[in-house]
Coordinates of C-alpha atoms in Angstrom, one line a residue:
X27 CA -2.1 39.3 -11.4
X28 CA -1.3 36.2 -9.4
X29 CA 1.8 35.0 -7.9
X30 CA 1.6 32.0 -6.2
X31 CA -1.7 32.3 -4.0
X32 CA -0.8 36.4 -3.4
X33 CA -3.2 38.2 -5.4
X34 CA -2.1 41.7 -6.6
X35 CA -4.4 44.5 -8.0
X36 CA -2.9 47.1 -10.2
X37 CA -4.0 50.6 -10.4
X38 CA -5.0 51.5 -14.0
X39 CA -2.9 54.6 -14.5
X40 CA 0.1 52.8 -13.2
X41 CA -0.1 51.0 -16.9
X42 CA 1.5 52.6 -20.0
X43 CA -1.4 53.1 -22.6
X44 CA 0.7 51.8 -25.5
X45 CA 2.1 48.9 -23.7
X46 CA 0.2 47.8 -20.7
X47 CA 2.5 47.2 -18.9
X48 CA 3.5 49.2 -15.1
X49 CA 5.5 52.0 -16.0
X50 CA 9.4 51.7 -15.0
X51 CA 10.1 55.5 -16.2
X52 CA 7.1 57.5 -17.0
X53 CA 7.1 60.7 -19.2
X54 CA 4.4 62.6 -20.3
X55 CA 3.7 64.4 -23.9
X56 CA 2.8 68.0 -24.4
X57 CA -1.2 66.6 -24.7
X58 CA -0.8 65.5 -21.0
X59 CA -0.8 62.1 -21.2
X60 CA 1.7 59.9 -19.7
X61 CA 3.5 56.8 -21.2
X62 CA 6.9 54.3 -20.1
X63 CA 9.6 55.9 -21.6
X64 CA 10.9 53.2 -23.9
X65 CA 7.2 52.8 -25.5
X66 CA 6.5 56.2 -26.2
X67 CA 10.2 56.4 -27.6
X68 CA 9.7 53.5 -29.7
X69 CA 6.8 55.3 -30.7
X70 CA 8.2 58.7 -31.8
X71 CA 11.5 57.2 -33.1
X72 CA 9.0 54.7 -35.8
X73 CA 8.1 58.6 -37.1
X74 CA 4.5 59.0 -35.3
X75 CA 3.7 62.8 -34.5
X76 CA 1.0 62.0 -32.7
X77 CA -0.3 61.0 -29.1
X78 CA -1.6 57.5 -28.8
X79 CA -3.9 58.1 -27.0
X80 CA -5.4 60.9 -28.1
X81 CA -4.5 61.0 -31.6
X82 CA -3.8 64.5 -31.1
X83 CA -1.3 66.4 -33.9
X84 CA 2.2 66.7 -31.1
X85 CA 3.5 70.3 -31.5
X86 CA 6.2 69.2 -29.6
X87 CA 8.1 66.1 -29.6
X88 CA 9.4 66.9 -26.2
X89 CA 9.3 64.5 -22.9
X90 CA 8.8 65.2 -19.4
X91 CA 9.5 62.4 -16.7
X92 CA 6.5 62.5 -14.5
X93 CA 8.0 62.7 -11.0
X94 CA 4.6 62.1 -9.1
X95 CA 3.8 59.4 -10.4
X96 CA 7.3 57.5 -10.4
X97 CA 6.9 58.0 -6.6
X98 CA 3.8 56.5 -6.7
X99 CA 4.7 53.7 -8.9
X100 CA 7.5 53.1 -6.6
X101 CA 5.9 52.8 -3.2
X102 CA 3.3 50.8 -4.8
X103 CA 5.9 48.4 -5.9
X104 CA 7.5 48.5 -2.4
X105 CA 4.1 47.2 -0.9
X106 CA 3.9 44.8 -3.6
X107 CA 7.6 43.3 -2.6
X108 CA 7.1 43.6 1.1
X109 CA 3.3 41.3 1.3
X110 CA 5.6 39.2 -1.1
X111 CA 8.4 38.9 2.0
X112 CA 5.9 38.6 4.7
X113 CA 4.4 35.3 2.5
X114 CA 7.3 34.0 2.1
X115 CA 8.3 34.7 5.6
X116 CA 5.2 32.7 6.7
X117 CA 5.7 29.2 4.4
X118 CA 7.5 27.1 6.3
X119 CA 11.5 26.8 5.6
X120 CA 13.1 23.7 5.1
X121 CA 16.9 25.8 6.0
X122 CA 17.9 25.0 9.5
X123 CA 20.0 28.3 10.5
X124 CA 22.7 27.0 12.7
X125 CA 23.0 28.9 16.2
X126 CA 26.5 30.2 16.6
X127 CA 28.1 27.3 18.6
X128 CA 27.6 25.3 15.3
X129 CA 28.8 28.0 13.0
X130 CA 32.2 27.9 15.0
X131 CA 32.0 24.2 14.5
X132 CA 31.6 24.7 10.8
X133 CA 34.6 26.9 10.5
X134 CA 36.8 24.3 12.1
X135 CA 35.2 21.9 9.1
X136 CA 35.5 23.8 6.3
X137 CA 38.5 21.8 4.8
X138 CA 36.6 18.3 5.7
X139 CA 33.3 19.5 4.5
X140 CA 33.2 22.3 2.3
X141 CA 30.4 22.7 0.3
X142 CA 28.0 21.8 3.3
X143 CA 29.7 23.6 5.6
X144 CA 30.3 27.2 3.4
X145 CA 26.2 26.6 2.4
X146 CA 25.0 27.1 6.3
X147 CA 27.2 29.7 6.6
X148 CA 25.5 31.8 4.3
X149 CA 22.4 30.6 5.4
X150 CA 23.8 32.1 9.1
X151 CA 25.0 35.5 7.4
X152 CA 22.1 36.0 5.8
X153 CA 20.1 35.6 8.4
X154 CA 20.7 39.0 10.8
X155 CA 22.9 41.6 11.0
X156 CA 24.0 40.3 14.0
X157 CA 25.4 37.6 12.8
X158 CA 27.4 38.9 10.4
X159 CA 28.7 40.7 12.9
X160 CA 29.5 38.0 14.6
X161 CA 31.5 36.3 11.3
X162 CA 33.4 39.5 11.3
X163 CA 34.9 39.7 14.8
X164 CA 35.0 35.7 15.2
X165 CA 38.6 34.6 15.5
X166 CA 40.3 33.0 12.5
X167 CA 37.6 33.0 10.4
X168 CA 38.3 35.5 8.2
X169 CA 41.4 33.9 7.9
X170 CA 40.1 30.9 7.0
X171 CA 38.1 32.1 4.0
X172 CA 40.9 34.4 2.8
X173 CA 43.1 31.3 3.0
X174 CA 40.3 29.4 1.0
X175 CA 40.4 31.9 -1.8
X176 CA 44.0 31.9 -1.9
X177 CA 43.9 28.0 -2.4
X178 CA 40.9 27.6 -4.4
X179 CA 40.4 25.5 -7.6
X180 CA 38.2 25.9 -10.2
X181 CA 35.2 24.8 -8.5
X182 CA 33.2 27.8 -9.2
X183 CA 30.2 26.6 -6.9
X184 CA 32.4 26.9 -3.6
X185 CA 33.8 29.7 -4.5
X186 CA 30.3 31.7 -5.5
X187 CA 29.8 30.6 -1.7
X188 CA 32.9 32.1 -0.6
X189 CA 32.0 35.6 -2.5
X190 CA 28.5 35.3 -0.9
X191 CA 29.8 35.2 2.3
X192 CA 32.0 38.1 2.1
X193 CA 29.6 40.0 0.6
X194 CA 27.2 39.4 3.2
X195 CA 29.5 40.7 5.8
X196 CA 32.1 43.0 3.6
X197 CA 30.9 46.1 5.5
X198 CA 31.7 44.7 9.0
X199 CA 35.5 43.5 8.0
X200 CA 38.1 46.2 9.1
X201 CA 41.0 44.8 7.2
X202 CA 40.4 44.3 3.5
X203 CA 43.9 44.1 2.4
X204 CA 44.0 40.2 2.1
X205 CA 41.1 40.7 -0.9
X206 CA 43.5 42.9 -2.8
X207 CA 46.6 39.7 -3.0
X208 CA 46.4 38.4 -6.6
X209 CA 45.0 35.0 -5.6
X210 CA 41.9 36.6 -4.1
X211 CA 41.4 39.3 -6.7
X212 CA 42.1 35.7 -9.5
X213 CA 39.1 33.9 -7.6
X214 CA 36.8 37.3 -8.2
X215 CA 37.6 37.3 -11.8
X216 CA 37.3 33.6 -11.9
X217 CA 33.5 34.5 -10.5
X218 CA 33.0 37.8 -13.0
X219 CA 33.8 35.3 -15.9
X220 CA 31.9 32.2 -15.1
X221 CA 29.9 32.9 -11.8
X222 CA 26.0 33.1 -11.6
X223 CA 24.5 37.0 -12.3
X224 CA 23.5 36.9 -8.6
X225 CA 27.7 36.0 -7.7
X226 CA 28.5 38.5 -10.6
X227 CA 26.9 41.3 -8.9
X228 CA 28.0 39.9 -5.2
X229 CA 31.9 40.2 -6.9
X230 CA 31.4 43.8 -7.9
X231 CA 30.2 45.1 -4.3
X232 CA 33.0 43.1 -2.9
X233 CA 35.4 45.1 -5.5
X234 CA 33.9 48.2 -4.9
X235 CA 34.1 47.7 -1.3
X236 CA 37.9 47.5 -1.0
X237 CA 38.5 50.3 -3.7
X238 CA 39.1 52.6 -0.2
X239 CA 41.8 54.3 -1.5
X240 CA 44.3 55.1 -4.6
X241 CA 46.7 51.9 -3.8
X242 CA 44.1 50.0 -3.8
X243 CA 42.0 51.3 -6.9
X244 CA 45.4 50.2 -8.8
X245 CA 45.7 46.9 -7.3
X246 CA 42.3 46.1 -8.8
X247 CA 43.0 48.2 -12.2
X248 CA 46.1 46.3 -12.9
X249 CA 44.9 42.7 -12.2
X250 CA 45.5 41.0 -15.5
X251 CA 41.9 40.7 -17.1
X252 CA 39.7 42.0 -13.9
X253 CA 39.6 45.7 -15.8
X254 CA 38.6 44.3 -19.2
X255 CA 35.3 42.2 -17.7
X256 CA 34.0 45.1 -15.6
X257 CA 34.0 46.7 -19.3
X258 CA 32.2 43.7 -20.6
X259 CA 30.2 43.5 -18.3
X260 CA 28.7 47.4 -19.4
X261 CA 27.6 45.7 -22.9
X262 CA 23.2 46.6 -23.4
X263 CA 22.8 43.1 -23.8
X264 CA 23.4 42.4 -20.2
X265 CA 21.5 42.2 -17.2
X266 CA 20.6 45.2 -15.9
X267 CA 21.2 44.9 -12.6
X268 CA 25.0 43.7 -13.8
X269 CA 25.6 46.5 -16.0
X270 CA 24.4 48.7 -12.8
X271 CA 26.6 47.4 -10.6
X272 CA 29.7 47.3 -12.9
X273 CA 28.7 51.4 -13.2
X274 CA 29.2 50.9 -9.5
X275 CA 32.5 49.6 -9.5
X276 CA 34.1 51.3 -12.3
X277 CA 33.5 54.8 -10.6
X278 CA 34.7 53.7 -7.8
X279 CA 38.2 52.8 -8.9
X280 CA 38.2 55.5 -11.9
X281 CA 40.0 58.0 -9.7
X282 CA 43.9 57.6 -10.5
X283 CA 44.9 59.0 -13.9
X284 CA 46.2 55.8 -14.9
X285 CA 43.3 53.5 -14.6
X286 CA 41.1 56.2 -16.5
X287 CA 43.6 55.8 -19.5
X288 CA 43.4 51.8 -19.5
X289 CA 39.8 52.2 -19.2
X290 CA 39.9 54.7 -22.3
X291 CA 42.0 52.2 -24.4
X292 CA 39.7 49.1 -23.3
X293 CA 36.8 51.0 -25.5
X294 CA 34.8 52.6 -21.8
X295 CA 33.4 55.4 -23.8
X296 CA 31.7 54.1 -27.0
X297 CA 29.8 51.3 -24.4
X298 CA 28.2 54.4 -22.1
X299 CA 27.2 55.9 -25.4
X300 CA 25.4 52.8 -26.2
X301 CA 24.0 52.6 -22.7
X302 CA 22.8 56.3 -23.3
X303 CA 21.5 56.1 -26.8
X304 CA 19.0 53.0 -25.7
X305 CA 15.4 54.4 -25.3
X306 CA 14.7 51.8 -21.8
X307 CA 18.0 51.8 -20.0
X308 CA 16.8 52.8 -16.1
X309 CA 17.2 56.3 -14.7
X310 CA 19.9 54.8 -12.6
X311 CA 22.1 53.3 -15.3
X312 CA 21.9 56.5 -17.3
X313 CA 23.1 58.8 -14.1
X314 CA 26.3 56.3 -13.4
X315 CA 27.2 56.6 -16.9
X316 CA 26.8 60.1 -17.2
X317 CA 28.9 60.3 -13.8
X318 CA 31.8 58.2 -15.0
X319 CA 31.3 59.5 -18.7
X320 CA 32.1 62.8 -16.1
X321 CA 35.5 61.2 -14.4
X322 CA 36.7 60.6 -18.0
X323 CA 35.9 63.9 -19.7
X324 CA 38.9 65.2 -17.4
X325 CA 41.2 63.3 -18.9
X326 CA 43.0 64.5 -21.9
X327 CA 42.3 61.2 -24.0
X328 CA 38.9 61.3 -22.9
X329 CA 38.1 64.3 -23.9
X330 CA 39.8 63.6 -27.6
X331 CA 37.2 60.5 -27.6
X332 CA 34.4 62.6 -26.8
X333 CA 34.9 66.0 -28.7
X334 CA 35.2 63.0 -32.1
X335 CA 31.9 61.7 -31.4
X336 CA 28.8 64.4 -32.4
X337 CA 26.7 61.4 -31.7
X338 CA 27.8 61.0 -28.0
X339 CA 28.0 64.8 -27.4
X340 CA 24.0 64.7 -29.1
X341 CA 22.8 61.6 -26.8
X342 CA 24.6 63.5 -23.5
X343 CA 22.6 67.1 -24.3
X344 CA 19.1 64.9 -24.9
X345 CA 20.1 63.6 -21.0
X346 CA 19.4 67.3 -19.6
X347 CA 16.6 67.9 -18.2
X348 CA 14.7 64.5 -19.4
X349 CA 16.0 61.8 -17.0
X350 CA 16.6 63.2 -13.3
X351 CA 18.5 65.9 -11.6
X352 CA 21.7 64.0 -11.4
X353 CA 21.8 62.8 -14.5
X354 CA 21.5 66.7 -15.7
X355 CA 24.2 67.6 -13.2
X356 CA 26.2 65.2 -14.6
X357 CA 25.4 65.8 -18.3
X358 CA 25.8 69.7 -18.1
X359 CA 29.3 68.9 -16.4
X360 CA 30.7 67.1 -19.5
X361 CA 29.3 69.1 -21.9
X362 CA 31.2 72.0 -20.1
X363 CA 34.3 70.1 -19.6
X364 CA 35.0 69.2 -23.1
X365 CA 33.3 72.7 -24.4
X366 CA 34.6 75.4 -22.0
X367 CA 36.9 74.5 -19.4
X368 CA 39.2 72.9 -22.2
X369 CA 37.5 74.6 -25.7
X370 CA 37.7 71.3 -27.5
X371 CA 36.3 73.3 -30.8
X372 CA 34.6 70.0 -32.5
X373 CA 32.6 69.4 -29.3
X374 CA 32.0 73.3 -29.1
X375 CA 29.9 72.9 -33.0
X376 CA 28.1 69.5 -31.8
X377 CA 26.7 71.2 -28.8
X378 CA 25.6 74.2 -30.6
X379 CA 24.2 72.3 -33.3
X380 CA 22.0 70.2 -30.9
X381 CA 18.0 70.4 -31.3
X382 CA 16.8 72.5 -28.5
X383 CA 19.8 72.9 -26.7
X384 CA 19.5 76.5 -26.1
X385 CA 16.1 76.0 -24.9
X386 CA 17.6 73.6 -22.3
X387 CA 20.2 75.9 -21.1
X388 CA 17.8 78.7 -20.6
X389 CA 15.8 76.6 -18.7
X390 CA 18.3 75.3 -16.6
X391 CA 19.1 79.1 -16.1
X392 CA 15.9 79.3 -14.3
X393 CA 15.8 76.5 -12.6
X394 CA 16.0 75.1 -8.5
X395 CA 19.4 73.2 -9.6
X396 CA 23.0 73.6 -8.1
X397 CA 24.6 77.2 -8.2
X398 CA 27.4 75.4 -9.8
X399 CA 25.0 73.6 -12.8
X400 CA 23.5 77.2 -13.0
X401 CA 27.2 78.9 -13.6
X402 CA 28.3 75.3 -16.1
X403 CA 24.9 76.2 -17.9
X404 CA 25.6 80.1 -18.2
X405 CA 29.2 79.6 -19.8
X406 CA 27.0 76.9 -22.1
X407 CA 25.0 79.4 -23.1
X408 CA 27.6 81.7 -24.4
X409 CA 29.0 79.1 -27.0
X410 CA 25.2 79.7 -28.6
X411 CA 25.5 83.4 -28.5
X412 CA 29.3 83.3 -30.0
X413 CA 28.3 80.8 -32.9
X414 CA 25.0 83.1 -33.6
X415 CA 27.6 86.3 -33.8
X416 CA 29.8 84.2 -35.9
X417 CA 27.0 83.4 -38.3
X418 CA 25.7 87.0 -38.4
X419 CA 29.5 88.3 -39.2
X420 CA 29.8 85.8 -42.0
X421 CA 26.4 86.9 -43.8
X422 CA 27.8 90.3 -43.2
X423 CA 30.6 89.6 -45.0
X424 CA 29.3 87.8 -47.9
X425 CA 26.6 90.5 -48.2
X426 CA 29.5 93.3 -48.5
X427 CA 31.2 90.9 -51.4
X428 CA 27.9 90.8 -53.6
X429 CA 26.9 95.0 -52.8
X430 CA 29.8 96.2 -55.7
X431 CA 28.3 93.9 -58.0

């Protein structure tokens, strides 16, 4: 593999056998064998019971993420990104960073020069921590880009500047409020809507950023249109990165009853069960939508959604114990929210009726998680063992109607 003149070797087991490819999420099969986990999903889900590889009969369908090897995988790729850095380090720039003496120039220019002048100030702000700290504490600048959102037009390039630069140095600004006025929070949409994917996601930190508190989580929530394209923006034909960063946001402003509700009549939940029932969403994307999947389940209209859906409440038990820890955590916490802490009956039969949900339960009993997963997966447990006394008193009953005949 060649890109540019850097030459990269890759090991042989970091390839999926079915695919060829480096694995993003590797799993193994009962036979030992590793795979990605959307090939070997693919592969199952087409009907196969066997193991590629091996052509071995599968007497379990079951997969296991491969933990050692996704460590591996990932350092490797760190390497990989780092030499790639380091080259690109060492070609030769054609950017001139300007020194700070010029950047103070620049600001005073901003309303004769615009595009130039917002262009080398991300060059500047990208360039070192310090100088974003030095954007952050310089006098009237912030000022001057708050008052440049306020009054900006449509021109969508110098406002993706504008958002670049605020990313850049959001964590060094003490006082956000000016982001939250209805011009500012306009231009962000105006960015979600039409922006690049790289301004997209540089809108979403900003959001999150300034979602400090339960005023503020509002602000944002109510802003005609801003709630509705964060949901948009969770639909599987997007970007990935996008969709993770809209995960981000959302559960970051999902706190105050009220914005849970809009996001429950804007159609939240069906979206995260379509992020959850596709075989090659990242381990990352499933844990934030299991965790605001979580915020939701403790509403009452969330949980109505939920309890309706045996599909959703079958996709969220499949999550346990396959993806990661957190997503598990997260999983069992729903599943016990809907099923015992509020005894949604519906969700209580789903549940029970899953495929090797017992199994999971039991194993979760046993295993190095939370004390609170543990005590969520013990009250699980019981629905099984009321539904199997259930059963057993109904055969009873039916067998004491046929007897006197």
């Amino acid at each position: 593999m060649r890109k540019d003149d850097l030459y990269i070797t890759i090991p042989s087991f970091f390839r999926c056998p079915i695919s060829l490819d480096v694995m993003k999420s590797p799993v193994s099969l009962c036979t030992g064998v590793t795979y990605d986990r959307a090939s070997i999903q693919r592969w199952l889900d087409s009907g196969n019971n066997t193991c590629p590889a091996t052509m071995q009969v599968l007497q379990s369908k079951e997969i296991v993420p491969n933990r050692n090897l996704q460590r591996l995988i990932q350092m490797w790729s760190d390497s990989v990104a780092r030499r790639q850095v380091d080259a690109e380090s060492a070609a030769p720039s054609s950017v001139v960073v300007p020194s700070q003496d010029q950047v103070k120039l620049l600001v005073k220019q901003l309303d004769k020069n615009c595009s130039s002048s917002l262009a080398k100030i991300v060059c500047f702000a990208g360039e070192s921590e310090e100088n974003r700290e030095f954007l952050a504490r310089m006098d009237g600048f912030l000022n001057a880009v708050f008052d440049f959102m306020r009054n900006a037009e449509s021109d969508i390039k110098l406002i993706e500047q504008v958002v670049s630069i605020l990313d850049l140095i959001q964590s060094k600004i003490q006082d956000k409020k000016p982001l939250l006025e209805s011009n500012c929070l306009s231009t962000i949409l105006l960015v979600l809507q039409r922006g690049t994917l790289d301004s997209q996601i540089q809108s979403l930190r900003l959001l999150e950023s300034i979602a400090i508190d339960g005023e503020s989580k509002l602000k944002i929530a109510e802003k005609e249109g801003l709630l509705l394209e964060l949901v948009n923006s969770l639909s599987k034909e997007k970007d990935e990165r996008l969709i993770e960063a809209s995960l981000s946001c959302l559960s970051a402003i999902t706190k105050p009853k009220r914005v849970k509700t809009k996001l429950i009549q804007y159609r939240t939940i069906p979206e995260l069960k379509n992020l959850l029932s596709e075989p090659n969403m990242s381990v990352s994307i499933i844990e934030k939508s299991l965790k605001l999947l979580e915020t939701l389940s403790f509403c009452k209209e969330g949980r109505v959604e939920i309890r309706h859906d045996s599909n959703l409440l079958q996709a969220i038990v499949q999550k346990v114990l396959k993806v990661s820890s957190k997503a598990t955590e997260h999983a069992v916490t729903v599943l016990w929210s809907v099923c015992c802490l509020f005894r949604e009956e519906k969700a209580q039969e789903a549940v029970v009726g899953c495929s090797n949900g017992l199994t999971k339960f039991l194993l979760l009993m046993q295993s190095d998680c939370s004390s609170a997963t543990r005590q969520m997966s013990a009250d699980l447990l019981k629905l099984f063992r009321v539904n199997s006394n259930s059963c057993l008193s109904s055969y009873d009953t039916k067998t004491t109607h046929i007897m006197p005949c």
